[in-house]
Amino acid sequence: QVQLVESGGGLVQAGGSLRLSCAASGNTGCMADMSWYRQAQGKGRELVATADSRGNIEYADSVKGRATVSRDDAEITLSLQMNSLKSEDTGVYYCHGKKKTIWWCTGLDDYWGKGTLVTVSS
């Protein structure tokens, strides 16, 4: 089993910055891609950024130029630094991880954290 725990959410004014962290524990050797998602009230969950196990990172258009993701494979930590925050960035941010498709990696195919709330005020 893999556990994902997000931290760093809170209330921030528009134009401000924050840093979110996702700490993974358990069978982290079976972690493949890790991603940040977010979900605003009444809306679906949307992808923010993805980092594969080799450090390749892709960002959603909505956060390009304002977000920086880093993945520390030594500790299996995924961080999200967001600057120039906007009200539309408000939502619950979730950490997601996919299990490697290797025969000895058993368990769930993917894992979700419980989320951390980010509220951007204007």
mmCIF file of C-alpha atoms in Angstrom:
data_model
loop_
_atom_site.group_PDB
_atom_site.id
_atom_site.type_symbol
_atom_site.label_atom_id
_atom_site.label_comp_id
_atom_site.label_asym_id
_atom_site.label_seq_id
_atom_site.Cartn_x
_atom_site.Cartn_y
_atom_site.Cartn_z
ATOM 1 C CA GLN A 1 0.000 0.000 0.000
ATOM 2 C CA VAL A 2 0.998 3.606 -0.637
ATOM 3 C CA GLN A 3 -0.149 6.573 1.399
ATOM 4 C CA LEU A 4 -0.127 10.134 0.067
ATOM 5 C CA VAL A 5 -0.444 13.104 2.410
ATOM 6 C CA GLU A 6 -0.739 16.685 1.166
ATOM 7 C CA SER A 7 0.166 19.764 3.168
ATOM 8 C CA GLY A 8 0.647 23.485 2.700
ATOM 9 C CA GLY A 9 -2.841 24.646 1.810
ATOM 10 C CA GLY A 10 -4.420 27.705 3.322
ATOM 11 C CA LEU A 11 -5.773 31.177 2.690
ATOM 12 C CA VAL A 12 -3.768 33.517 0.488
ATOM 13 C CA GLN A 13 -4.526 36.805 -1.223
ATOM 14 C CA ALA A 14 -4.583 37.094 -4.985
ATOM 15 C CA GLY A 15 -1.089 37.659 -6.316
ATOM 16 C CA GLY A 16 0.467 35.773 -3.446
ATOM 17 C CA SER A 17 2.324 32.494 -3.390
ATOM 18 C CA LEU A 18 2.201 29.164 -1.640
ATOM 19 C CA ARG A 19 3.955 25.842 -1.664
ATOM 20 C CA LEU A 20 2.198 22.513 -1.434
ATOM 21 C CA SER A 21 3.881 19.252 -0.587
ATOM 22 C CA CYS A 22 2.891 15.643 -1.032
ATOM 23 C CA ALA A 23 4.682 13.028 1.018
ATOM 24 C CA ALA A 24 4.475 9.405 -0.041
ATOM 25 C CA SER A 25 5.006 6.459 2.241
ATOM 26 C CA GLY A 26 4.614 2.710 2.042
ATOM 27 C CA ASN A 27 5.697 0.800 -1.048
ATOM 28 C CA THR A 28 7.072 3.904 -2.730
ATOM 29 C CA GLY A 29 9.363 1.852 -4.947
ATOM 30 C CA CYS A 30 6.273 1.008 -6.960
ATOM 31 C CA MET A 31 5.358 4.634 -7.644
ATOM 32 C CA ALA A 32 5.340 5.700 -11.286
ATOM 33 C CA ASP A 33 3.859 9.030 -12.401
ATOM 34 C CA MET A 34 2.824 11.450 -9.677
ATOM 35 C CA SER A 35 0.475 14.341 -10.277
ATOM 36 C CA TRP A 36 -1.266 17.285 -8.707
ATOM 37 C CA TYR A 37 -4.977 17.677 -9.331
ATOM 38 C CA ARG A 38 -7.393 20.280 -8.081
ATOM 39 C CA GLN A 39 -11.138 20.495 -7.750
ATOM 40 C CA ALA A 40 -13.179 23.644 -7.325
ATOM 41 C CA GLN A 41 -16.600 23.569 -5.695
ATOM 42 C CA GLY A 42 -19.166 22.102 -8.048
ATOM 43 C CA LYS A 43 -16.587 21.287 -10.709
ATOM 44 C CA GLY A 44 -14.712 18.215 -11.793
ATOM 45 C CA ARG A 45 -11.204 17.314 -10.776
ATOM 46 C CA GLU A 46 -8.631 18.765 -13.183
ATOM 47 C CA LEU A 47 -4.987 17.939 -13.743
ATOM 48 C CA VAL A 48 -2.498 20.615 -12.662
ATOM 49 C CA ALA A 49 0.859 18.969 -13.317
ATOM 50 C CA THR A 50 2.464 15.555 -13.717
ATOM 51 C CA ALA A 51 5.972 14.363 -12.923
ATOM 52 C CA ASP A 52 7.206 10.992 -14.090
ATOM 53 C CA SER A 53 9.820 8.926 -12.305
ATOM 54 C CA ARG A 54 12.591 10.400 -14.487
ATOM 55 C CA GLY A 55 11.808 13.983 -13.525
ATOM 56 C CA ASN A 56 9.924 14.977 -16.663
ATOM 57 C CA ILE A 57 7.207 17.473 -15.784
ATOM 58 C CA GLU A 58 4.175 18.673 -17.682
ATOM 59 C CA TYR A 59 1.935 21.555 -16.647
ATOM 60 C CA ALA A 60 -1.630 22.420 -17.431
ATOM 61 C CA ASP A 61 -2.052 25.570 -19.505
ATOM 62 C CA SER A 62 -3.871 27.241 -16.632
ATOM 63 C CA VAL A 63 -0.755 27.234 -14.423
ATOM 64 C CA LYS A 64 2.131 27.441 -16.903
ATOM 65 C CA GLY A 65 4.526 30.198 -15.930
ATOM 66 C CA ARG A 66 3.134 30.350 -12.396
ATOM 67 C CA ALA A 67 3.767 26.849 -11.088
ATOM 68 C CA THR A 68 6.864 24.790 -10.459
ATOM 69 C CA VAL A 69 6.757 21.100 -9.609
ATOM 70 C CA SER A 70 9.671 19.150 -8.221
ATOM 71 C CA ARG A 71 9.971 15.474 -7.402
ATOM 72 C CA ASP A 72 12.406 14.171 -4.842
ATOM 73 C CA ASP A 73 12.752 10.457 -5.533
ATOM 74 C CA ALA A 74 15.056 9.958 -2.554
ATOM 75 C CA GLU A 75 12.213 10.825 -0.184
ATOM 76 C CA ILE A 76 9.332 10.451 -2.687
ATOM 77 C CA THR A 77 8.033 13.954 -2.183
ATOM 78 C CA LEU A 78 6.147 15.964 -4.788
ATOM 79 C CA SER A 79 5.994 19.723 -4.335
ATOM 80 C CA LEU A 80 4.008 22.430 -6.072
ATOM 81 C CA GLN A 81 5.147 26.049 -5.876
ATOM 82 C CA MET A 82 2.507 28.442 -7.164
ATOM 83 C CA ASN A 83 2.984 32.159 -7.660
ATOM 84 C CA SER A 84 0.710 34.962 -8.790
ATOM 85 C CA LEU A 85 -2.286 33.137 -7.412
ATOM 86 C CA LYS A 86 -5.708 33.919 -8.813
ATOM 87 C CA SER A 87 -9.166 33.390 -7.408
ATOM 88 C CA GLU A 88 -9.711 30.639 -9.957
ATOM 89 C CA ASP A 89 -6.880 28.703 -8.314
ATOM 90 C CA THR A 90 -9.153 28.124 -5.335
ATOM 91 C CA GLY A 91 -9.957 24.506 -4.709
ATOM 92 C CA VAL A 92 -8.918 21.312 -3.034
ATOM 93 C CA TYR A 93 -5.550 20.141 -4.298
ATOM 94 C CA TYR A 94 -4.957 16.414 -4.452
ATOM 95 C CA CYS A 95 -1.816 14.378 -4.860
ATOM 96 C CA HIS A 96 -2.089 11.335 -7.112
ATOM 97 C CA GLY A 97 0.274 8.489 -7.815
ATOM 98 C CA LYS A 98 0.184 5.621 -10.279
ATOM 99 C CA LYS A 99 1.511 2.182 -9.507
ATOM 100 C CA LYS A 100 4.214 0.776 -11.755
ATOM 101 C CA THR A 101 3.072 -1.947 -14.127
ATOM 102 C CA ILE A 102 5.538 -4.451 -12.736
ATOM 103 C CA TRP A 103 4.441 -7.896 -11.660
ATOM 104 C CA TRP A 104 5.774 -7.546 -8.120
ATOM 105 C CA CYS A 105 4.058 -4.199 -7.578
ATOM 106 C CA THR A 106 0.761 -5.335 -6.136
ATOM 107 C CA GLY A 107 -2.154 -3.426 -4.685
ATOM 108 C CA LEU A 108 -4.252 -0.598 -6.056
ATOM 109 C CA ASP A 109 -3.515 0.754 -9.529
ATOM 110 C CA ASP A 110 -3.414 4.323 -8.250
ATOM 111 C CA TYR A 111 -3.573 6.295 -5.021
ATOM 112 C CA TRP A 112 -5.130 9.570 -3.940
ATOM 113 C CA GLY A 113 -4.350 11.816 -1.036
ATOM 114 C CA LYS A 114 -7.173 13.329 0.981
ATOM 115 C CA GLY A 115 -6.439 16.806 -0.370
ATOM 116 C CA THR A 116 -5.467 20.198 1.007
ATOM 117 C CA LEU A 117 -7.655 23.267 0.605
ATOM 118 C CA VAL A 118 -6.317 26.363 -1.122
ATOM 119 C CA THR A 119 -8.413 29.519 -0.915
ATOM 120 C CA VAL A 120 -7.372 32.590 -2.883
ATOM 121 C CA SER A 121 -9.134 35.775 -1.840
ATOM 122 C CA SER A 122 -9.495 38.919 -3.908
#
